[in-house]
Coordinates of C-alpha atoms in Angstrom, one line a residue:
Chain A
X52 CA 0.0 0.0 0.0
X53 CA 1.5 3.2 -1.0
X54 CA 0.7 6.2 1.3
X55 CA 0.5 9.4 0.1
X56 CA 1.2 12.4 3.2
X57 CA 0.1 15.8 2.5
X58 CA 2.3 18.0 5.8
X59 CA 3.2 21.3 6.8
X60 CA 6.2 22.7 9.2
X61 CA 7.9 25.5 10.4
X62 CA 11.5 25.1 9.5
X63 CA 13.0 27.3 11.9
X64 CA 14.7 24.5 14.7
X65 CA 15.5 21.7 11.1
X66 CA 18.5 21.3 9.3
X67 CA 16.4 21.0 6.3
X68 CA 14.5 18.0 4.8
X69 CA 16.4 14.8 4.2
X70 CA 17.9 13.2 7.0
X71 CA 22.0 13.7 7.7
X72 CA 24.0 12.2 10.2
X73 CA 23.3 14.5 12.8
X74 CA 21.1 16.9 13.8
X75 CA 16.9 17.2 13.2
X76 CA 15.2 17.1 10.3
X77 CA 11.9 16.5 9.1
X78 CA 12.6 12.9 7.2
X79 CA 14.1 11.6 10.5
X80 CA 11.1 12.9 12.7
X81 CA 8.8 10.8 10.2
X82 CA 10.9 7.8 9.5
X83 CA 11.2 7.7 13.7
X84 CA 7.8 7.4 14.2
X85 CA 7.2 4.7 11.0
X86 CA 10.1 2.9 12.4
X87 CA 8.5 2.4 15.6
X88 CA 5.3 1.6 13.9
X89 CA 7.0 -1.0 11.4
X90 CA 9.8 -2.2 13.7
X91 CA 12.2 -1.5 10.7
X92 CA 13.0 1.3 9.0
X93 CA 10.4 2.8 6.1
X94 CA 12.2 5.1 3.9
X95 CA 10.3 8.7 2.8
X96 CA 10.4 9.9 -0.4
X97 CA 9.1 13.9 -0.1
X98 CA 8.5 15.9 -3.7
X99 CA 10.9 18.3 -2.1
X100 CA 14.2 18.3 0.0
X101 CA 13.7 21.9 1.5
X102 CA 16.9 23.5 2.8
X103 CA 17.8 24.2 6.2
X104 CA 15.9 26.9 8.1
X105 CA 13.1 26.9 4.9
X106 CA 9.4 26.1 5.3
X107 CA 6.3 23.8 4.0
X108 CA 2.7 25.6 3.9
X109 CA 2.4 22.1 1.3
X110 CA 4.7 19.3 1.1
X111 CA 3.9 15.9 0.4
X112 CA 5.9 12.8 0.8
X113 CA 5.2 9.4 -0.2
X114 CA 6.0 5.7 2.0
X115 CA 5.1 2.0 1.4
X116 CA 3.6 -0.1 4.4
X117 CA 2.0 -3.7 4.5
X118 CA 0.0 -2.1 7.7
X119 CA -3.5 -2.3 7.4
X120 CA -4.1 1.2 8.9
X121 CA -7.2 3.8 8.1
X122 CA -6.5 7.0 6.7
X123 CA -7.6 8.6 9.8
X124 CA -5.9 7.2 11.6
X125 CA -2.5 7.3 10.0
X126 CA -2.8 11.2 10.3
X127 CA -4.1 10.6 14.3
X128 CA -0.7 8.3 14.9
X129 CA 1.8 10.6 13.1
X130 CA 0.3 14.0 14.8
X131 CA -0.2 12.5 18.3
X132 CA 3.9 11.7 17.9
X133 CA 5.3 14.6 16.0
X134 CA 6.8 18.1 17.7
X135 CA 4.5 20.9 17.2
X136 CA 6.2 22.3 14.3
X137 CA 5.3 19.7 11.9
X138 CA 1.3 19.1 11.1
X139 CA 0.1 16.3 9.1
X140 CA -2.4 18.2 7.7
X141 CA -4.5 15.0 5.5
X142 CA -3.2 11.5 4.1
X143 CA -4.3 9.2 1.1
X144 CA -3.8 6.1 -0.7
X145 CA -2.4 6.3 -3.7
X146 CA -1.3 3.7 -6.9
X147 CA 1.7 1.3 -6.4
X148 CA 2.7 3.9 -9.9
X149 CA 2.5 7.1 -8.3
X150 CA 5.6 8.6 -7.1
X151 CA 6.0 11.9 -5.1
X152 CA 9.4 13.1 -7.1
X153 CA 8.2 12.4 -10.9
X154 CA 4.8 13.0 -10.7
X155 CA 5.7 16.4 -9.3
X156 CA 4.8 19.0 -12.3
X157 CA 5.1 22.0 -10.7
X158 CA 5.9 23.7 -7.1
X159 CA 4.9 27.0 -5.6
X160 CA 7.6 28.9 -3.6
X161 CA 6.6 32.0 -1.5
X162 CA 9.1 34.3 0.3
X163 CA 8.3 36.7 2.8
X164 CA 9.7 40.1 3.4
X165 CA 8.5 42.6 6.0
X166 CA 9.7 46.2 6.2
X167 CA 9.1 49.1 8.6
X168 CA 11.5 51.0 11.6
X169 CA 11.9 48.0 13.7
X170 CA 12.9 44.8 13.3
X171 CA 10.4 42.5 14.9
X172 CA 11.8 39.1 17.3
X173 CA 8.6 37.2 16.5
X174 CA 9.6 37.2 13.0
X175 CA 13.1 35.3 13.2
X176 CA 13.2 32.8 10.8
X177 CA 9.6 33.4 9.8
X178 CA 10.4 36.6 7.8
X179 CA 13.0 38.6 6.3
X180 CA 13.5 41.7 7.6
X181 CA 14.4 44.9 4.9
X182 CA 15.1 48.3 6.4
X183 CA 15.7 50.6 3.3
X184 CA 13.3 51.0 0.9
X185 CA 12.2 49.0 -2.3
X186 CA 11.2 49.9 -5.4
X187 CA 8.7 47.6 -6.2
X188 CA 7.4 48.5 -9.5
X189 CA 10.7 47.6 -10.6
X190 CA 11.3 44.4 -8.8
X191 CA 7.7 43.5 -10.2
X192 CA 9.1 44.4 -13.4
X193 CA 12.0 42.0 -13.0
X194 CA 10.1 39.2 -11.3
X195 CA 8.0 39.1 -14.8
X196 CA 10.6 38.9 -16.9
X197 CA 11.8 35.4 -15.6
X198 CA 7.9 33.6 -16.9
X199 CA 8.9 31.1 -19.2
X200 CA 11.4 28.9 -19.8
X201 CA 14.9 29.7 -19.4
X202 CA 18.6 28.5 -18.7
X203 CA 19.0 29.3 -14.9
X204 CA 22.6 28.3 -14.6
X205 CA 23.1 31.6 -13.6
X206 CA 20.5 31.7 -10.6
X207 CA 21.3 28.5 -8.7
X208 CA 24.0 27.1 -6.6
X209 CA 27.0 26.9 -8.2
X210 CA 27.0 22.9 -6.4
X211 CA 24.0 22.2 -8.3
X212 CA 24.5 18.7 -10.1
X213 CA 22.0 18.3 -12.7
X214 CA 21.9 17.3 -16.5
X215 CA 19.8 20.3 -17.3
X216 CA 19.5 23.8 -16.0
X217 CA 16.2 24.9 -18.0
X218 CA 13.4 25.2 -16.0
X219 CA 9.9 26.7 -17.0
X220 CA 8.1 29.7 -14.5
X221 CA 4.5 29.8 -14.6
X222 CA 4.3 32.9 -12.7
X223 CA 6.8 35.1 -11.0
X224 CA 5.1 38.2 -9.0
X225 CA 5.6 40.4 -6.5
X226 CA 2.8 40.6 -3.8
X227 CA 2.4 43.7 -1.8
X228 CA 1.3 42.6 1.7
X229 CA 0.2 44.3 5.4
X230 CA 4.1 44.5 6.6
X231 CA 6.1 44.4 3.2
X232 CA 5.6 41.9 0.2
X233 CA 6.0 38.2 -1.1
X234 CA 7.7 37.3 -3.9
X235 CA 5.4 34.1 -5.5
X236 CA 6.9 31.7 -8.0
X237 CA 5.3 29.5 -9.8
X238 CA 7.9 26.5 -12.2
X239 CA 8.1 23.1 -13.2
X240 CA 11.2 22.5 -11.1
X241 CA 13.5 24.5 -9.2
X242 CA 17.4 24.5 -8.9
X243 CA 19.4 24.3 -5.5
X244 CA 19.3 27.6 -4.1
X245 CA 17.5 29.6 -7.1
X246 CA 14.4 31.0 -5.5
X247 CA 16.6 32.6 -2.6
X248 CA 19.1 33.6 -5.8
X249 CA 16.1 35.3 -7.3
X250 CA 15.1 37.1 -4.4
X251 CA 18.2 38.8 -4.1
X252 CA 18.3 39.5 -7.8
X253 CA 15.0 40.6 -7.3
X254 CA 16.6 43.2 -3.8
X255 CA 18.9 44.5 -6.3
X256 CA 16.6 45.7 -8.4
X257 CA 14.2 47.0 -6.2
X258 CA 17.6 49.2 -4.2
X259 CA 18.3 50.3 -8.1
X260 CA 21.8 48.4 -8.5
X261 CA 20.2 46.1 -11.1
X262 CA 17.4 46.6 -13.2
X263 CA 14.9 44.9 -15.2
X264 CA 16.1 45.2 -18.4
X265 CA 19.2 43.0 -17.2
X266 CA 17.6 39.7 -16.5
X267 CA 17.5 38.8 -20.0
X268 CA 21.4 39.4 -20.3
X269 CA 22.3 37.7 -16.9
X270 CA 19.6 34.8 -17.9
X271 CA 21.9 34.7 -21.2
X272 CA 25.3 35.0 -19.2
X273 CA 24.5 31.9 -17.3
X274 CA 27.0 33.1 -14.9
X275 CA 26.2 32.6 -11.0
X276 CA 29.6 35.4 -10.1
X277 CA 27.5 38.0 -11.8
X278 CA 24.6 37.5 -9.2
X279 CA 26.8 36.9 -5.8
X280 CA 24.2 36.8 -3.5
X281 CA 21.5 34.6 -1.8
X282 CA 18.8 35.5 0.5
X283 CA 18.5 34.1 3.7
X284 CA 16.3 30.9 4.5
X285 CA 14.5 32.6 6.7
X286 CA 11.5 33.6 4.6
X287 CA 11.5 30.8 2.1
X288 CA 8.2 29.0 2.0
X289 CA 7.2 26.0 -0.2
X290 CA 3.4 26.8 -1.1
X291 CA 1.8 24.3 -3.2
X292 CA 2.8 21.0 -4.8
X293 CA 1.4 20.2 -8.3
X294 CA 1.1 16.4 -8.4
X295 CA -1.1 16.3 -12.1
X296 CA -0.9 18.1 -15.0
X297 CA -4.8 18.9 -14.5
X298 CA -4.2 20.5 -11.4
X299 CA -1.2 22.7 -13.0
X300 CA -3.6 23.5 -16.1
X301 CA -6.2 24.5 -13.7
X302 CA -4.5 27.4 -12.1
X303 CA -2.4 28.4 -15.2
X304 CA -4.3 27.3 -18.4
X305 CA -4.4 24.8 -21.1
X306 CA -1.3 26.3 -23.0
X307 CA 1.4 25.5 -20.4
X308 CA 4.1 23.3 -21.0
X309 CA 3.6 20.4 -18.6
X310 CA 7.3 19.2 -17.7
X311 CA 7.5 15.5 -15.9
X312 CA 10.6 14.9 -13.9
X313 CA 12.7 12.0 -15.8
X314 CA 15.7 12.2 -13.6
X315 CA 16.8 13.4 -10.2
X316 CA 17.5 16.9 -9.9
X317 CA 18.6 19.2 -7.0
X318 CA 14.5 20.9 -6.2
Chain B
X1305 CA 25.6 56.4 34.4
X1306 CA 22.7 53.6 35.3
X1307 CA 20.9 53.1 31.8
X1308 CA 17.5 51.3 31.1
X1309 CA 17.1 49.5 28.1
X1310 CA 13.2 48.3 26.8
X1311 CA 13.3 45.4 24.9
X1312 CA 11.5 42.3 22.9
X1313 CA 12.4 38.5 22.9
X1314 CA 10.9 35.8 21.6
X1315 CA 10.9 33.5 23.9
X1316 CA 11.1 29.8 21.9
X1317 CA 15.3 29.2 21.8
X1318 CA 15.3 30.3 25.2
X1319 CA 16.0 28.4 28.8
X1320 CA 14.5 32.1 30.2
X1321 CA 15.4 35.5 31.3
X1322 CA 18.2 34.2 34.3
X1323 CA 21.5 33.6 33.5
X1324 CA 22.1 29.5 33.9
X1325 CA 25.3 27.8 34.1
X1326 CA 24.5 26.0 30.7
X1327 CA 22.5 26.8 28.0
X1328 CA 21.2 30.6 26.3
X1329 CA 19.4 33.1 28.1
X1330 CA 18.3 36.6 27.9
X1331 CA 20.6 37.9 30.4
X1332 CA 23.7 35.8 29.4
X1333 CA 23.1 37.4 25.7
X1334 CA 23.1 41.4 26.8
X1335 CA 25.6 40.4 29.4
X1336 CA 27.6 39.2 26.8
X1337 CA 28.1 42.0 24.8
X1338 CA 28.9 44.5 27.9
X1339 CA 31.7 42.1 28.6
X1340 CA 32.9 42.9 25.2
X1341 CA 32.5 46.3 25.7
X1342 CA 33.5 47.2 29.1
X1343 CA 36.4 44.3 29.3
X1344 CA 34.8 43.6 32.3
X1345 CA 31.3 41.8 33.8
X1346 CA 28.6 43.9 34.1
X1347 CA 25.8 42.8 35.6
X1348 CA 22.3 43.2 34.2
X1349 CA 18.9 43.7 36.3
X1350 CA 15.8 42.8 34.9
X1351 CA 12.0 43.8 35.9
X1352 CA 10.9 40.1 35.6
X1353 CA 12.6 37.1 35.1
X1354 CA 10.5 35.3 33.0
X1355 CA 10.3 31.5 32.5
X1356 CA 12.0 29.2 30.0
X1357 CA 9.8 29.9 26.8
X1358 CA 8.0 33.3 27.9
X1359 CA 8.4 35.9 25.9
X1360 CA 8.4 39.7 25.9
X1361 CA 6.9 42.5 24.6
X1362 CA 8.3 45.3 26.5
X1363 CA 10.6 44.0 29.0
X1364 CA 13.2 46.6 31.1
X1365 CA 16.9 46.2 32.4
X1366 CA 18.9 48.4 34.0
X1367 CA 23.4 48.7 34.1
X1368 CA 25.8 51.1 35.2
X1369 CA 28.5 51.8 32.9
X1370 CA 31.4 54.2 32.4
X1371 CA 31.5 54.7 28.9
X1372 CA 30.3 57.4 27.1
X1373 CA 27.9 56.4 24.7
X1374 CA 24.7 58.3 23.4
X1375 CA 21.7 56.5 24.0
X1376 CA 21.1 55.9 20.2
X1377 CA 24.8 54.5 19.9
X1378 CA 23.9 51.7 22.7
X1379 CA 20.8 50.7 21.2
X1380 CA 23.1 50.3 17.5
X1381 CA 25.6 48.5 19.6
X1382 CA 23.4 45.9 21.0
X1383 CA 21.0 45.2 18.0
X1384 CA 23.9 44.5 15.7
X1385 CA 25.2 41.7 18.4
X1386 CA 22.1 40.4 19.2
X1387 CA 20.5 37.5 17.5
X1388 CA 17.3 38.3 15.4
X1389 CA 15.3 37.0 18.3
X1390 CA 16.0 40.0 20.6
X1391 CA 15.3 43.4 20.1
X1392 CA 16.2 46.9 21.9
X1393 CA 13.2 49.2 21.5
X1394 CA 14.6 52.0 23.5
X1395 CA 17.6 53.4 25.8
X1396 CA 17.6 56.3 28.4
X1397 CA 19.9 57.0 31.0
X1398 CA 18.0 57.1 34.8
X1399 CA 19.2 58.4 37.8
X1400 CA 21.5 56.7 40.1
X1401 CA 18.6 55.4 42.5
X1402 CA 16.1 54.1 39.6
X1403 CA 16.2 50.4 39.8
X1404 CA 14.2 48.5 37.6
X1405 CA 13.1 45.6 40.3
X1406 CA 12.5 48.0 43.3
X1407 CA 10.5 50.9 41.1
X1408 CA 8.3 48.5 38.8
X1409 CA 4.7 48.8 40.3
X1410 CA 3.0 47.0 37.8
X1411 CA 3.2 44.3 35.1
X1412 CA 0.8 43.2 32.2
X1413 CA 1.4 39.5 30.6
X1414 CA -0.9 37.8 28.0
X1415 CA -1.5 34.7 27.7
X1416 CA -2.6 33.7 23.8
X1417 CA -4.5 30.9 22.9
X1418 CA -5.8 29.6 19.7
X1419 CA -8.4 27.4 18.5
X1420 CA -10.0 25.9 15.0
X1421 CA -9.5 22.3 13.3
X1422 CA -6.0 22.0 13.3
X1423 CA -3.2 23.0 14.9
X1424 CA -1.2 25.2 12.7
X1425 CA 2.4 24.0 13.0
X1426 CA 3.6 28.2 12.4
X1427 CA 2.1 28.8 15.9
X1428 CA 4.7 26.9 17.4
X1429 CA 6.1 28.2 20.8
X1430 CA 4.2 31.3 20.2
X1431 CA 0.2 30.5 21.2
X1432 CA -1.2 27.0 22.9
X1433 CA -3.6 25.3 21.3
X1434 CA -7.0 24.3 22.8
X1435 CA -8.9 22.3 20.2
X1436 CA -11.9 21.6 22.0
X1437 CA -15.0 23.8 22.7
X1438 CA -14.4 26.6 25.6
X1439 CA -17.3 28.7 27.5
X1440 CA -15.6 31.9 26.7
X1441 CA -18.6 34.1 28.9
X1442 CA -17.9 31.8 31.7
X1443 CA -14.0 32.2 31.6
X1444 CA -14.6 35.9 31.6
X1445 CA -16.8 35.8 34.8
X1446 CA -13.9 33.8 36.7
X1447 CA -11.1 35.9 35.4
X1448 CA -13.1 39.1 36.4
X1449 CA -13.7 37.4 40.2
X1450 CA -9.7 37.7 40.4
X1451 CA -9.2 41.6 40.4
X1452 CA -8.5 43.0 43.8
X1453 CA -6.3 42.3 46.1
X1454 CA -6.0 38.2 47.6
X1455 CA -3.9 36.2 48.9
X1456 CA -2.8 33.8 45.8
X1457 CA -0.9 30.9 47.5
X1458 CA -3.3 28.6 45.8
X1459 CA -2.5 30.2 42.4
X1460 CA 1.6 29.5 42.3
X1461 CA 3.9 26.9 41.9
X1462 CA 4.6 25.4 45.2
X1463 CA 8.3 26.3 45.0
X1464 CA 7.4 29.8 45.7
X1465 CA 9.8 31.3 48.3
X1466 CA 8.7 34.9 49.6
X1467 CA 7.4 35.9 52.5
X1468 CA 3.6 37.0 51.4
X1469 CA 1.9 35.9 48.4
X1470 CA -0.8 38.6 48.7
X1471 CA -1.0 40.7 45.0
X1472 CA -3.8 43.1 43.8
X1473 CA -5.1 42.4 40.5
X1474 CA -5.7 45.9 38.5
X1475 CA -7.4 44.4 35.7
X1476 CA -7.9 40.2 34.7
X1477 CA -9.9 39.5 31.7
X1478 CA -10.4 37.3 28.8
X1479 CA -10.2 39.2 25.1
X1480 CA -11.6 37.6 21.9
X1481 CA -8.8 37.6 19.3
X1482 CA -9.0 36.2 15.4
X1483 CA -8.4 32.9 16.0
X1484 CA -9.2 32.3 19.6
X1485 CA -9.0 35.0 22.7
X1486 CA -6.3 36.3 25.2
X1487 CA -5.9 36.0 28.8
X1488 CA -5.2 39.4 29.9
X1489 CA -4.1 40.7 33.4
X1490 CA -2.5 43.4 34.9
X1491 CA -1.2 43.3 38.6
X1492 CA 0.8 44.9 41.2
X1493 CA 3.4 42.2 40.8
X1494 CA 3.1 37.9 40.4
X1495 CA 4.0 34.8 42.0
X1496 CA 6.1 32.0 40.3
X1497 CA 4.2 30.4 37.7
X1498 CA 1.1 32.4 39.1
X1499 CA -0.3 33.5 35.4
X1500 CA -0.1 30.0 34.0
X1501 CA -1.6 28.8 37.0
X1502 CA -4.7 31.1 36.3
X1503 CA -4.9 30.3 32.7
X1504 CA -5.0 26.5 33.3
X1505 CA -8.1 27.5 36.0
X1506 CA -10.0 29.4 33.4
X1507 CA -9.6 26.4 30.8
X1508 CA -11.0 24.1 33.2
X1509 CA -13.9 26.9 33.4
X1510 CA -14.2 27.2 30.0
X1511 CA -14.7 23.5 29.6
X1512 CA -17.6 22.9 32.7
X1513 CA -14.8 21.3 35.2
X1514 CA -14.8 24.5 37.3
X1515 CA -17.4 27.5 37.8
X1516 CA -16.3 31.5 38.1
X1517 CA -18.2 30.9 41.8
X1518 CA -15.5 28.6 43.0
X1519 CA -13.0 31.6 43.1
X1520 CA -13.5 33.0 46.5
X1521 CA -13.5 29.2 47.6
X1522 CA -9.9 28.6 46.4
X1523 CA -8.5 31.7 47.0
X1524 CA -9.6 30.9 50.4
X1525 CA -8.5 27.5 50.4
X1526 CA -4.8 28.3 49.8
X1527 CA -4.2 24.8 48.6
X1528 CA -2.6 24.5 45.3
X1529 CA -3.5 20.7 45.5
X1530 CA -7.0 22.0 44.6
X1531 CA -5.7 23.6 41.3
X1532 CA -3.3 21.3 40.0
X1533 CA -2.1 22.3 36.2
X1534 CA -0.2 24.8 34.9
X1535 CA -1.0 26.1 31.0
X1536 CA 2.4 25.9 28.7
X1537 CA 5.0 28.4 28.5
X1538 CA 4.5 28.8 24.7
X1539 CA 1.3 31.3 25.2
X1540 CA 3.0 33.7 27.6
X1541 CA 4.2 37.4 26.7
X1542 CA 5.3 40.1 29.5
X1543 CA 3.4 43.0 27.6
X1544 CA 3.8 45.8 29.5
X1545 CA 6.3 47.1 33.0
X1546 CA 4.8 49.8 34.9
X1547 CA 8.0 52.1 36.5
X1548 CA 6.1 54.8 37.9
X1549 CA 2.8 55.2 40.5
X1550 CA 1.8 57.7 37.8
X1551 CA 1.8 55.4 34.6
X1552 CA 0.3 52.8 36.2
X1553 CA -2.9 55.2 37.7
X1554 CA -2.7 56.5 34.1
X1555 CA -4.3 53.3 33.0
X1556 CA -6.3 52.1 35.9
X1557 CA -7.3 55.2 38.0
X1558 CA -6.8 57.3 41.2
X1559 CA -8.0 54.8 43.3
X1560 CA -5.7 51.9 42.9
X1561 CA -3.6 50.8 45.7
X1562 CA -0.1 50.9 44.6
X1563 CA 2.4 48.6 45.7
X1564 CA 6.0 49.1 45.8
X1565 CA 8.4 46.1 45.7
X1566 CA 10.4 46.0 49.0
X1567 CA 12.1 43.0 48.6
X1568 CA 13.1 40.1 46.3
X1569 CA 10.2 38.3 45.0
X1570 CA 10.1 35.6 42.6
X1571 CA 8.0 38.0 39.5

């Protein structure tokens, strides 16, 4: 039986997703718990390994068990056993076919500024915190010209270890909200480290050292020196998971180009 | 020079206010940095120690320093040392027999809870959830029966160790917030764990276990046996330090009784 696991979690006290040798992360607090409930170990295989520090509004991982186990009360033995910072928020059956990593088609990142006179404690590692101002016509400007499908070799990680570095955005948007603005992101995959790389593209532009009208060059330059910086963890929030093409045509339309994953990538 | 700092935590990485001989607290962060500065210890000397996991939103200390700093330069110094979990709103230099224990008359904390389907993993460390029903009208008529002044032996942890545990309530009342209310109360100082206690007194109100009429009864009592939780850290926030007679009858009247601290207590 293959279990499909639909969570959420604050990322703030994790070293990120996928287990390590030491130190907390969300795979080991899950496989813990299954291991206890399997008496041997059940592996976990998420759509997305999420940094250190980054957060899950939606993220779903997938898990095989021979238990016969409702779906109730799967969600009731995995909340009743998991730190407050993680929320199993609903769980399904799924096909013995459907697999978490390639039948992800599409992932929504959201990251969170605030602005104002005073940095705010409540916000550590829930917000990033900008004191000057922002031009955010321009960063709007800027997020828009990265829709569509591009060579991002020079907005990722310079460890990323993939065959391909194109990657398609649905949408790419500023959003103004009550204490400062979101940047939303819409694509079919993402690279290590390229929403936060965006973001502080995306600060550049809005403090006037870059501007708009040089994404297409830098896209072209496919160099990761020109664009040094990376925003903080902090902020970073995976959104939504598209696990069909229908539900990725719903929200952006029929003329998308659906991409299936054929391959591990770094996203 | 003695100077008074206002400041902000967040509570959550916290083991409290104290310095401990292992492990971060408030005081061993600012004390910290005045080691750096003055190349010696200074000691600093809260209005409240507050708990592992309580946070604050105003919050004083007081020092006495020989260096010559402007107020705004000491506020610079300290926010760009401290982590992004603690804030300095606001320095001023006092006079020589201030002392922010002695001269606090009054304290404010809030207690937040939250309620709805599912616990939201983002409100971690910061608001308790209650996920079952609560008599909110009920839980106000109790918290209202503890304004005044009474002896609140029954309403502290056991481990309290001064000499009278008589405090006057200014104000103690439930408010109705977006997602579930606050426990608000203002008093003339608190016992150990004494707010927590009351919080975990109006929950068993608010579901039927206890009525607002059994007040006088177990303030009477002075039996903590009869009240035996405590609600989590997580919910608690010192809001607001009264340091004058004046700002405290500012907010509450002429005819309050106002109490000045003689001697150590353990609020």
């Amino acid at each position: 039986m293959r279990v499909l696991v639909n969570i959420a979690y604050m990322g703030r006290d994790y070293l990120g997703f996928q287990i390590q040798q030491n130190g907390r992360t969300i795979q080991q607090q899950f496989e813990k718990i299954l291991k206890r409930m399997h008496k041997r170990h059940v592996r976990i295989h998420p759509t997305s390994r999420t940094d250190r520090g980054v957060h899950a509004l939606n993220q779903y991982f997938h898990f095989d068990t021979e238990l016969n186990i409702t779906p109730e009360k799967w969600q009731y033995a995995m909340n009743s056993a998991l730190p407050d910072d993680i929320y199993v928020h609903d769980i399904q059956f799924v096909s013995d076919n459907f697999h978490c990593r390639y039948d992800c088609v599409g992932k929504t990142y959201r990251y969170k500024i605030y602005q104002g006179a005073h940095k705010d404690p409540f916000q550590s590692g829930l917000k990033t915190y900008i004191p000057y101002q922002l031009d955010i016509e321009a960063m709007q400007e800027a997020a828009q010209a990265f829709v569509g499908t591009h060579d991002f070799t020079g907005f990722c990680s310079q460890k990323t270890e993939v065959e391909s570095k194109v990657r398609t955005l649905y949408e790419s948007r500023m959003v103004v909200t009550e204490d400062g603005f979101d940047y939303v992101v819409t694509g079919s995959g993402f690279l290590y480290n390229m929403v936060r790389v965006l973001v502080a593209f995306l600060l550049q532009v809005g403090q006037g050292k870059k501007r708009p009208e040089d994404v297409p060059r830098l896209l072209e330059a496919k160099d990761r020196n020109q664009m040094p910086f990376t925003a903080p963890a902090a902020g970073l929030y995976l959104e939504k998971v598209y696990l069909s093409p229908e539900s990725l045509i719903q929200d952006f339309g029929e003329d998308i180009r659906i991409h299936r994953k054929k391959s591990l990538e770094n996203d």
